[in-house]
Short mmCIF file of C-alpha atoms and ligand atoms in Angstrom, two decimals:
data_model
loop_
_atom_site.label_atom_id
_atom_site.label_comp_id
_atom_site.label_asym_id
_atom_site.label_seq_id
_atom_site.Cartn_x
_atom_site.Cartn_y
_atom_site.Cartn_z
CA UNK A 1 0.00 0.00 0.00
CA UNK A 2 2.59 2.22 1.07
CA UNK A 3 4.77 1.40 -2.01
CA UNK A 4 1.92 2.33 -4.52
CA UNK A 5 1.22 5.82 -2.83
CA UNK A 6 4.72 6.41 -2.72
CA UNK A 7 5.27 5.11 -6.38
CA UNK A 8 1.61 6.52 -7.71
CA UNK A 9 3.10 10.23 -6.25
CA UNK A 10 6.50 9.91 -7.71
CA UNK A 11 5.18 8.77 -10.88
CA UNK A 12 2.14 11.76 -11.03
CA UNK A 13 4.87 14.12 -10.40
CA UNK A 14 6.82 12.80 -13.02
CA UNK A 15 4.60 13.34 -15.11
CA UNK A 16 3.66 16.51 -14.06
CA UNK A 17 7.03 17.77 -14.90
CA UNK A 18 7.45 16.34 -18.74
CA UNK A 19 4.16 16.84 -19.62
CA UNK A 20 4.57 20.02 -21.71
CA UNK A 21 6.60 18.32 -23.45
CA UNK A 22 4.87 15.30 -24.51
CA UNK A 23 1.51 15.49 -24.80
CA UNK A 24 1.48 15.82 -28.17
CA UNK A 25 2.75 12.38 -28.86
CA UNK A 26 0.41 9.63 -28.82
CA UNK A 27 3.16 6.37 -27.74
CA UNK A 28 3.88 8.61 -24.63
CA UNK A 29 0.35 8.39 -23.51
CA UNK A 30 0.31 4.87 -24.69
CA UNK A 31 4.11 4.30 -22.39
CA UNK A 32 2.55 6.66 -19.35
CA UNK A 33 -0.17 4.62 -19.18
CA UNK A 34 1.25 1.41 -19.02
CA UNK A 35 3.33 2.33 -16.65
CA UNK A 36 0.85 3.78 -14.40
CA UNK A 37 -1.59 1.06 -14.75
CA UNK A 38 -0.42 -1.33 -12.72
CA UNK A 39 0.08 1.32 -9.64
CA UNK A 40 -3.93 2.69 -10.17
CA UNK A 41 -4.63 -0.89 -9.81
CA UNK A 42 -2.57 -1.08 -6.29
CA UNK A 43 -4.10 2.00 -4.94
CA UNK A 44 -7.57 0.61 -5.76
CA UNK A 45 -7.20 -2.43 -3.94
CA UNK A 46 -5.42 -0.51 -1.27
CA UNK A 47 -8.47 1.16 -0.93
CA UNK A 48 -11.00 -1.76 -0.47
CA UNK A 49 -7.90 -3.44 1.71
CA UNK A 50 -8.48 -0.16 3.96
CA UNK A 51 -12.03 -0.03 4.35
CA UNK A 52 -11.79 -3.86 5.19
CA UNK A 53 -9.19 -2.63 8.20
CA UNK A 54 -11.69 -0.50 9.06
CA UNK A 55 -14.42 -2.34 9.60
CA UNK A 56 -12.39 -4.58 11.44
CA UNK A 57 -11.07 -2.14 13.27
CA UNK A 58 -15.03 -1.02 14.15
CA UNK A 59 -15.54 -4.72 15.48
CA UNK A 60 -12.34 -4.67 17.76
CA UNK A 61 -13.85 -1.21 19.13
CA UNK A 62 -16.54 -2.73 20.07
CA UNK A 63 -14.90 -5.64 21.70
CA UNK A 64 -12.55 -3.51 23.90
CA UNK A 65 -15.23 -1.14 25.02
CA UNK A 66 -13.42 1.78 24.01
CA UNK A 67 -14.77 5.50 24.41
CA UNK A 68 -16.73 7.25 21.96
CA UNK A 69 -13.68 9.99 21.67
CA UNK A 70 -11.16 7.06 21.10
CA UNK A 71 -13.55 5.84 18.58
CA UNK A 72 -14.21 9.25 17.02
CA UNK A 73 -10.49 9.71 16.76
CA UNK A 74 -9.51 6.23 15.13
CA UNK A 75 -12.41 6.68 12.83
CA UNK A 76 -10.99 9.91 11.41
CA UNK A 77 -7.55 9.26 11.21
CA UNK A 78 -8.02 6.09 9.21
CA UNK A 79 -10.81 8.35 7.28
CA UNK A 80 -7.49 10.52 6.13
CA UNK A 81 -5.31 7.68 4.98
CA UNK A 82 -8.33 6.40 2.83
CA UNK A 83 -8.91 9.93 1.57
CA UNK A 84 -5.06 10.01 0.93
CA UNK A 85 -5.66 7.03 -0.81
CA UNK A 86 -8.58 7.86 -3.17
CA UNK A 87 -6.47 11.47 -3.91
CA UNK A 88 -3.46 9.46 -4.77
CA UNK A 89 -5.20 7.42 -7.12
CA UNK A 90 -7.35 10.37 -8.93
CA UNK A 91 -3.77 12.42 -9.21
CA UNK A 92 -2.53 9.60 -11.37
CA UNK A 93 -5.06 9.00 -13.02
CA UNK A 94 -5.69 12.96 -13.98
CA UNK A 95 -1.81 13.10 -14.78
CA UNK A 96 -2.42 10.65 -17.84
CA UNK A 97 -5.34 12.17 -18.99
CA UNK A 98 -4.38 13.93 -22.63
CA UNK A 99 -4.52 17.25 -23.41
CA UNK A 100 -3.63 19.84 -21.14
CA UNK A 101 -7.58 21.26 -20.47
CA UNK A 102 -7.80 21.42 -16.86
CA UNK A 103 -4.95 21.95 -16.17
CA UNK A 104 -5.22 24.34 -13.37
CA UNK A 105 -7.64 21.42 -11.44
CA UNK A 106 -4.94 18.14 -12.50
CA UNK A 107 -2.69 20.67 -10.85
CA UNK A 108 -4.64 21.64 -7.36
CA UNK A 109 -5.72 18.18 -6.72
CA UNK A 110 -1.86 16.81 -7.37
CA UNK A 111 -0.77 19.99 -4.68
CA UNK A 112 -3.50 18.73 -2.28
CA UNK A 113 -2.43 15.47 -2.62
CA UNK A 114 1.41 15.85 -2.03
CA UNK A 115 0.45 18.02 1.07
CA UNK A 116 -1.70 15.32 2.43
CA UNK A 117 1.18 12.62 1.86
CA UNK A 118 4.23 14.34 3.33
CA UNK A 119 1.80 15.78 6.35
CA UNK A 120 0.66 11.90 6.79
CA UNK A 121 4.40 10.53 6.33
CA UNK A 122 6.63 12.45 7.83
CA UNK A 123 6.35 11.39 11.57
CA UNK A 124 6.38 7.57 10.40
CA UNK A 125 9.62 8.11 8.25
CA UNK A 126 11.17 10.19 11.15
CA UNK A 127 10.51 7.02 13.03
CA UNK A 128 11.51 4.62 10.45
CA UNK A 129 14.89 6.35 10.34
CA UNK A 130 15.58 7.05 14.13
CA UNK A 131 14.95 2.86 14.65
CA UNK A 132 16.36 1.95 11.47
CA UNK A 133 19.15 -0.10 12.57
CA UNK A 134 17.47 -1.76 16.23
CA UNK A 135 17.17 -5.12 16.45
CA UNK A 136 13.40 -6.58 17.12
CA UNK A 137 14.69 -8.81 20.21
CA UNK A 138 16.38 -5.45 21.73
CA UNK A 139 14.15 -4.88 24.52
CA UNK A 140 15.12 -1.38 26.56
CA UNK A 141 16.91 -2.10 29.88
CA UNK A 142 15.92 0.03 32.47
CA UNK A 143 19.39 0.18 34.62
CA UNK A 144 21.97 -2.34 34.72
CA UNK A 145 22.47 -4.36 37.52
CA UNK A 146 26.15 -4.34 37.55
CA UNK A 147 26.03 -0.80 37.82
CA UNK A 148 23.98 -1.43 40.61
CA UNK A 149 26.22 -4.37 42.28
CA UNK A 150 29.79 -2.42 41.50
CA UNK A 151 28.06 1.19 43.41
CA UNK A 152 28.18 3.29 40.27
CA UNK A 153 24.26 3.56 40.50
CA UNK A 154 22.49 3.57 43.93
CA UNK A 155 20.06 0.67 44.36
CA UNK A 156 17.18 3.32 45.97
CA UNK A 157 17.04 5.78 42.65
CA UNK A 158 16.70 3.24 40.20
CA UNK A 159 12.88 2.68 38.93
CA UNK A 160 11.82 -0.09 36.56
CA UNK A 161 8.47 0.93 35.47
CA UNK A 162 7.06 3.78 33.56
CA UNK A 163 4.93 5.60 35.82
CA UNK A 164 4.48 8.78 33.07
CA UNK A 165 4.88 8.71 29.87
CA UNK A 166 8.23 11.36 29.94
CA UNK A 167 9.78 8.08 31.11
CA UNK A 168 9.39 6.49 28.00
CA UNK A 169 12.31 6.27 25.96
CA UNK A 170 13.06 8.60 22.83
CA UNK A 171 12.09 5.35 20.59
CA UNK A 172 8.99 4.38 22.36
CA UNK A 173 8.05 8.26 22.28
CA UNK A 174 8.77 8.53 18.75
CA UNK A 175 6.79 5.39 18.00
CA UNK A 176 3.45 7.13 19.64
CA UNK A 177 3.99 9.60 17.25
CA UNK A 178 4.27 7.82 14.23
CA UNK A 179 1.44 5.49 14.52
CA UNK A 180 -1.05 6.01 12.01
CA UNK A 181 -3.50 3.30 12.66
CA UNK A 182 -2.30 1.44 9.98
CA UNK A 183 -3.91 -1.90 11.19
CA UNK A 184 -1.01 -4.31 10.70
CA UNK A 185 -0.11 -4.85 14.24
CA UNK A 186 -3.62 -5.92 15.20
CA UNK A 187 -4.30 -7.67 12.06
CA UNK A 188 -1.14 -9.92 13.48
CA UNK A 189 -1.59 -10.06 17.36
CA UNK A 190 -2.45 -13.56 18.44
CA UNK A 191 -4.11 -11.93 21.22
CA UNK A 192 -6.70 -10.12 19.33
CA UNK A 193 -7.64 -12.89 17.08
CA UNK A 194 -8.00 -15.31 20.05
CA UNK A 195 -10.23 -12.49 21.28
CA UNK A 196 -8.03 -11.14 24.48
CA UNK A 197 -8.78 -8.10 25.56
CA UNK A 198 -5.73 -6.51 23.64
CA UNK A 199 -5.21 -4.74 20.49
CA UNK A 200 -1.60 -3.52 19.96
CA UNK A 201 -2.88 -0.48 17.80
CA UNK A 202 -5.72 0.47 20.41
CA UNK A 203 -3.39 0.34 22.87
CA UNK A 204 -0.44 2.71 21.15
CA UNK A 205 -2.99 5.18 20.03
CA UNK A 206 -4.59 5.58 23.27
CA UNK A 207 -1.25 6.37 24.54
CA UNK A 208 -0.78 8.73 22.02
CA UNK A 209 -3.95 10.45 23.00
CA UNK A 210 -3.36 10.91 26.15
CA UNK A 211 0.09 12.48 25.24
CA UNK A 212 -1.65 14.81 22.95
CA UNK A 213 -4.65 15.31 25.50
CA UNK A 214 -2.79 15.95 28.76
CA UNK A 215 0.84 15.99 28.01
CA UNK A 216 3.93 13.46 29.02
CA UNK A 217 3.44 13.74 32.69
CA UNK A 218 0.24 11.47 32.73
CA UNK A 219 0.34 8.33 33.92
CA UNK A 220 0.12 5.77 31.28
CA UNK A 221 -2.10 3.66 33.54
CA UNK A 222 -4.83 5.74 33.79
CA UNK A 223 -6.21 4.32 30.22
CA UNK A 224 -4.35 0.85 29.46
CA UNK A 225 -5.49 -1.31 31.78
CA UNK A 226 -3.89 -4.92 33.81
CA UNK A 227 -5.63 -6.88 31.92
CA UNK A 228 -4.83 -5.41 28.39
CA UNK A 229 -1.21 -5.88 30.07
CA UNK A 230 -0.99 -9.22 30.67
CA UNK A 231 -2.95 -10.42 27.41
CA UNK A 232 0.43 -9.76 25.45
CA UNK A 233 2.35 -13.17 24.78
CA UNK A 234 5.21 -10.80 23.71
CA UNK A 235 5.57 -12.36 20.64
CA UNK A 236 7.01 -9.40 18.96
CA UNK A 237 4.06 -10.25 15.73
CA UNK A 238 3.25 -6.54 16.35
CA UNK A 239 6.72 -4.54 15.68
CA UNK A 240 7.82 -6.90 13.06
CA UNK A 241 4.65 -6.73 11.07
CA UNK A 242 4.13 -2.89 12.01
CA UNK A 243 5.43 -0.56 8.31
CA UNK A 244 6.58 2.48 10.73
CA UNK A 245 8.58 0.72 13.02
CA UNK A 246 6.31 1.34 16.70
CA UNK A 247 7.81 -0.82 19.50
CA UNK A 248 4.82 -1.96 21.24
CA UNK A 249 6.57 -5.06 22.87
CA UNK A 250 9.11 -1.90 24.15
CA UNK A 251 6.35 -0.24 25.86
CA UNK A 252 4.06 -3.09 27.15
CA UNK A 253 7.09 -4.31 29.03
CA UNK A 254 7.95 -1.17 30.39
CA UNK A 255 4.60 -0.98 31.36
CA UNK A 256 4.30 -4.31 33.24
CA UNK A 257 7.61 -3.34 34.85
CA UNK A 258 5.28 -0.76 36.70
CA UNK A 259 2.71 -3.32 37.52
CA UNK A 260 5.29 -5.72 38.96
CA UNK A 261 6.66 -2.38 41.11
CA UNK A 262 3.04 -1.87 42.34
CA UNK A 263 2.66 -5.61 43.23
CA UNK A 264 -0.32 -5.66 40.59
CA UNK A 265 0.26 -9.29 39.49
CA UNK A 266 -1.96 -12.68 39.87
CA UNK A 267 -1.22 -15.81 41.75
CA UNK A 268 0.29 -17.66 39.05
CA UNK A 269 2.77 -14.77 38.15
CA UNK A 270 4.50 -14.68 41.25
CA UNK A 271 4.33 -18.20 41.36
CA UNK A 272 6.50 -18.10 38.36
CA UNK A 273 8.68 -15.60 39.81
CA UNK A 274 9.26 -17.65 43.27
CA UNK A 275 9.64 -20.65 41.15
CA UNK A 276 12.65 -18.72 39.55
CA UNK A 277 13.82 -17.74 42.92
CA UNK A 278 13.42 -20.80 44.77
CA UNK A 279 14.46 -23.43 42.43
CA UNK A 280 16.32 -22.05 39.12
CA UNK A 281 13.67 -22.94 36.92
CA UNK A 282 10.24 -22.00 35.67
CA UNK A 283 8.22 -24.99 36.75
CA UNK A 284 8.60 -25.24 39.93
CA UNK A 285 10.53 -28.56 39.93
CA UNK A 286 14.25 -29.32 42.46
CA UNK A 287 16.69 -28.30 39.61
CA UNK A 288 18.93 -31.41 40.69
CA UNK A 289 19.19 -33.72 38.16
CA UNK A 290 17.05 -31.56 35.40
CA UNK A 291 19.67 -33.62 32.92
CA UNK A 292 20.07 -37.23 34.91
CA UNK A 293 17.79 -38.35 31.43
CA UNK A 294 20.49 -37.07 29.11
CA UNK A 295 23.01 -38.34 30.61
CA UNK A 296 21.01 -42.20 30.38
CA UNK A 297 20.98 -41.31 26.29
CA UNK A 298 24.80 -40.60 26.61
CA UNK A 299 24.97 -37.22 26.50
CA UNK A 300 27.90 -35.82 28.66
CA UNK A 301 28.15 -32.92 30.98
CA UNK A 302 30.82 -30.10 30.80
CA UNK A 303 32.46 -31.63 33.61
CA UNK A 304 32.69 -35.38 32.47
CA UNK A 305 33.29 -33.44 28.59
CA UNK A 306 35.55 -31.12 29.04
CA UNK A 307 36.89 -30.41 25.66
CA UNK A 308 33.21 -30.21 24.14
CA UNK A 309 32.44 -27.38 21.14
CA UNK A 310 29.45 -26.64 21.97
CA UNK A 311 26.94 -26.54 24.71
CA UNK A 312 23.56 -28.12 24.60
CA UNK A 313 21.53 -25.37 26.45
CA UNK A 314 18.16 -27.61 27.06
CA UNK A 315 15.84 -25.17 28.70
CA UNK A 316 13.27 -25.51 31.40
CA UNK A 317 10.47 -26.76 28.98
CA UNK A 318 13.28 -29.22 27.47
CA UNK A 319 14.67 -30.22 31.03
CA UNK A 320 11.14 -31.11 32.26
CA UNK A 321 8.30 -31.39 30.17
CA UNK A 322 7.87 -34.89 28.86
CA UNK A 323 6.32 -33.32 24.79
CA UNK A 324 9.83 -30.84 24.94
CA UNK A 325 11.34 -33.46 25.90
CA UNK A 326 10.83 -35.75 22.96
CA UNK A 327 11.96 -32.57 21.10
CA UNK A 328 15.43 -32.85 22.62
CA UNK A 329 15.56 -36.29 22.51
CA UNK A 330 15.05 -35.97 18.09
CA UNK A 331 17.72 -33.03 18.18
CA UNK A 332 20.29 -35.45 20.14
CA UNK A 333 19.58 -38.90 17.21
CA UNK A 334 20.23 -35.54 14.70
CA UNK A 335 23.78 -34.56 16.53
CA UNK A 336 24.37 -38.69 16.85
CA UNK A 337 23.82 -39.08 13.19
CA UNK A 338 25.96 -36.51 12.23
CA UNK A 339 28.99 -38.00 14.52
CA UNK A 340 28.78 -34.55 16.63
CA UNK A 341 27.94 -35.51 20.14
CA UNK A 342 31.09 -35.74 20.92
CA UNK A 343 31.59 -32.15 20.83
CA UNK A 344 28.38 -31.73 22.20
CA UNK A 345 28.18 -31.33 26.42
CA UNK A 346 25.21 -30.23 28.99
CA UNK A 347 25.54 -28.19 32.19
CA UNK A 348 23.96 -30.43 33.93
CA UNK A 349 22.31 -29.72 37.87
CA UNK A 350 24.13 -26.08 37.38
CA UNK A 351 21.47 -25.41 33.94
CA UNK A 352 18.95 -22.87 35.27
CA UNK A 353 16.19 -20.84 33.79
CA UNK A 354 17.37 -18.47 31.06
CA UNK A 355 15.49 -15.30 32.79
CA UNK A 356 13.26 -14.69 29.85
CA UNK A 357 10.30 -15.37 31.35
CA UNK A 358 11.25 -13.05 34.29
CA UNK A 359 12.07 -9.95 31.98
CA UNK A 360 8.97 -10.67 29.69
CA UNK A 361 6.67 -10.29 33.14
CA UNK A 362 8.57 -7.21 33.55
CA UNK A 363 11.40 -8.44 36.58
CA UNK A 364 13.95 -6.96 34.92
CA UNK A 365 15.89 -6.83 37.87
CA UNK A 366 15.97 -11.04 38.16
CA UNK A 367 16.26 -10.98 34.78
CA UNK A 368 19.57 -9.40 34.95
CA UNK A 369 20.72 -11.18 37.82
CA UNK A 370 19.78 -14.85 36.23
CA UNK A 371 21.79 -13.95 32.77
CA UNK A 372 24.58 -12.82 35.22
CA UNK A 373 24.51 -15.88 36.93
CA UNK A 374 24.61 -17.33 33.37
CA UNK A 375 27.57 -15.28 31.97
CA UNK A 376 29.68 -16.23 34.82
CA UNK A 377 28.73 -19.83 34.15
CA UNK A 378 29.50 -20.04 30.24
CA UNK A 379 32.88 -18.01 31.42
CA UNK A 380 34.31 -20.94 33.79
CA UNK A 381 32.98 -23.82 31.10
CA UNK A 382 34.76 -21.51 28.14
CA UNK A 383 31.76 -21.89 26.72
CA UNK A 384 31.78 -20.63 22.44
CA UNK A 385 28.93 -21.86 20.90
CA UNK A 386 25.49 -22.67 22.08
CA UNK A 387 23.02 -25.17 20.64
CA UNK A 388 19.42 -24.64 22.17
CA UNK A 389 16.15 -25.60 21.49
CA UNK A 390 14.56 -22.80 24.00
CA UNK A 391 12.94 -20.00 22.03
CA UNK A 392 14.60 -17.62 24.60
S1 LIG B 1 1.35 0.53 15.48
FE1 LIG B 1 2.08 0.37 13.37
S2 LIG B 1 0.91 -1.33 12.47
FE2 LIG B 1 -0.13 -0.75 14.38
S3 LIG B 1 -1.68 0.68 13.78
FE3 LIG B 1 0.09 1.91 14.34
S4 LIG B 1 1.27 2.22 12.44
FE4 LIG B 1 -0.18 0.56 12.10
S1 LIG B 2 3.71 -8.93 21.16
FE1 LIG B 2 1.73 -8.77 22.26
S2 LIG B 2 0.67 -7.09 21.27
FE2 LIG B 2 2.31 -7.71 19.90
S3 LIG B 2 1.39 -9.21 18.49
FE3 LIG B 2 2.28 -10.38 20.16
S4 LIG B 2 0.59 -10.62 21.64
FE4 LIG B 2 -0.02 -8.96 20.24
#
């Protein structure tokens, strides 16, 4: 969609521009035509493609209870983009047209049209090219523990959460700014489809309401709520899929980080978080001998393997559930057959949890510690390469 305004304006201007020139000859309406076709044809099912989005974006509305002001809002920003749309197309097409009657109208709707473009574009493209070269999986750390542990930071003026949205960081602020209710996020959260109460783009827009409504120092809080929170898997669907770049996994975790400062979290959250705590891994299980079955399929620890190339990192879902398991089990008959478990060694009792799951429910703080914990590990093993079958 984005392509054919962009090409369907650079062509129209194009033309524009030559068409003193040529109008007189009838294989350059013939060529301008061809060439245009094809783009007229984009922008026209860009258009049906958009009042699709918006109807679903009607239904999801409805389904999150949203306010009439929200809705007002969404409905008329996604009204401009469809208008951009329909202008796009009739510049084109007007550009083609022979003879050069009219030419003071081909010319005002092809001004209106370029206005409407760079006024809709240039926040997303400002966007686009302050994130340009950050990684999906680089989530924002709030502080850094060792900063913390070594006394260059002190422990009592470091804050996790976002409690206003002047906390958020340039990015995240920037990607408020640029969304322009595009669609794609929500068209790609598993969340929405399985009918959570979550829609990435609700949620960024609202955000970006209240920033426009009552400035940076309100409290994010007041109009996301737990629930739409906790409905994110953190997949990261959302920012790939999302044209302008908006890091919604970014600010959902920052906002959870709050929640886990206020102590707003359910049973089985901070069951997963003692779990971590208590005994290294996610499940709840003693962490001695997570890898006793390994070792019974002749798979050898770091210890008992000491010259090993790489390290099997199993994973809590690998070390104990009995499906994951059978996962591990196929990978290990792969690294057999191809005469490389040899080189292959496990840590063992002293494998914990990676810390994902802590950082992803917004404990950055045993996040950090666990991968520190880890670090250390991988240092005294000399570990170099890592084979893993944990998504993590
Ligand atoms: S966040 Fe991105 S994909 Fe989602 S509605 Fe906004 S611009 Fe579109
Ligand atoms: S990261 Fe969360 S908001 Fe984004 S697509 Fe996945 S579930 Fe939806």
């Amino acid at each position: 969609m984005h392509l054919a305004i962009l090409g369907a304006v650079s062509l129209s201007i194009l033309y524009t521009l030559i068409y003193p020139w040529v109008y007189r000859s009838q294989l350059a309406h013939y060529v301008m035509f061809g060439v245009a076709s094809p783009l007229i044809v984009g922008l026209i099912s860009a258009f049906a493609w958009r009042v699709q989005v918006l109807a679903r974006s009607l239904r999801v509305h409805g389904m999150l209870n949203v306010s009439g002001e929200f809705r007002g809002r969404s409905i008329r920003l996604q009204g401009v983009l469809i208008g951009v749309i329909a202008l796009t197309a009739t510049t084109l097409a007007t550009s083609i047209l022979p003879g050069l009657l009219y030419l003071n109208v081909k010319l005002t709707v092809a001004a209106v049209d370029y206005m409407l473009v760079a006024i809709f574009y240039v926040r997303p493209e400002v966007n686009l090219y302050a994130d340009f070269d950050r990684a999906l999986h680089d989530i924002r750390m709030p502080f850094n523990i060792k900063d913390v542990i070594e006394g260059r930071v002190d422990a009592s003026q470091v804050s996790m959460g976002v409690s206003r949205l002047s906390e958020l960081d340039m990015y995240e602020t920037l990607s408020l700014d640029a969304c322009v209710e595009i669609g794609a996020c929500e068209e790609s959260c598993p969340a929405t489809a399985a009918g959570r109460p979550l829609s990435p783009r609700v949620l960024v827009r609202k955000l970006a309401m209240l920033k426009g409504t009552t400035g940076p120092g309100s409290n994010p809080l007041d109009v996301v709520s737990d629930d739409e929170l906790w409905a994110c898997t953190t997949c990261g669907a959302c920012t790939y899929n999302c044209p302008v770049g908006v890091r919604h996994v970014d600010i959902i975790i920052d906002l959870r980080r709050r929640l886990v400062e206020l102590g707003r979290l359910d049973q089985k959250k901070s069951n997963l978080l003692l779990n971590l705590s208590q005994y290294g891994n996610t499940m709840g299980t003693p962490n001695y001998g997570r890898h006793e079955w390994l070792r019974e399929l002749g798979v050898k620890t770091v210890e008992e393997n000491p010259g090993f190339q790489y390290l099997l990192w199993v994973g809590c879902m690998g070390s104990f559930d009995s499906r994951a398991r059978e996962i591990v089990k196929a990978l290990i008959e792969v690294l057999r057959e191809a005469g490389l478990l040899d080189k292959v060694a496990i840590l063992g009792d002293e494998e914990t949890c990676c810390g994902d799951p802590a950082r992803r429910l917004g404990e950055e703080g045993r996040f950090q510690e666990i991968a520190l914990r880890n670090i250390e590990l991988f240092r005294k093993y000399g570990v170099r390469r890592i084979i893993t079958i944990c998504p993590h």
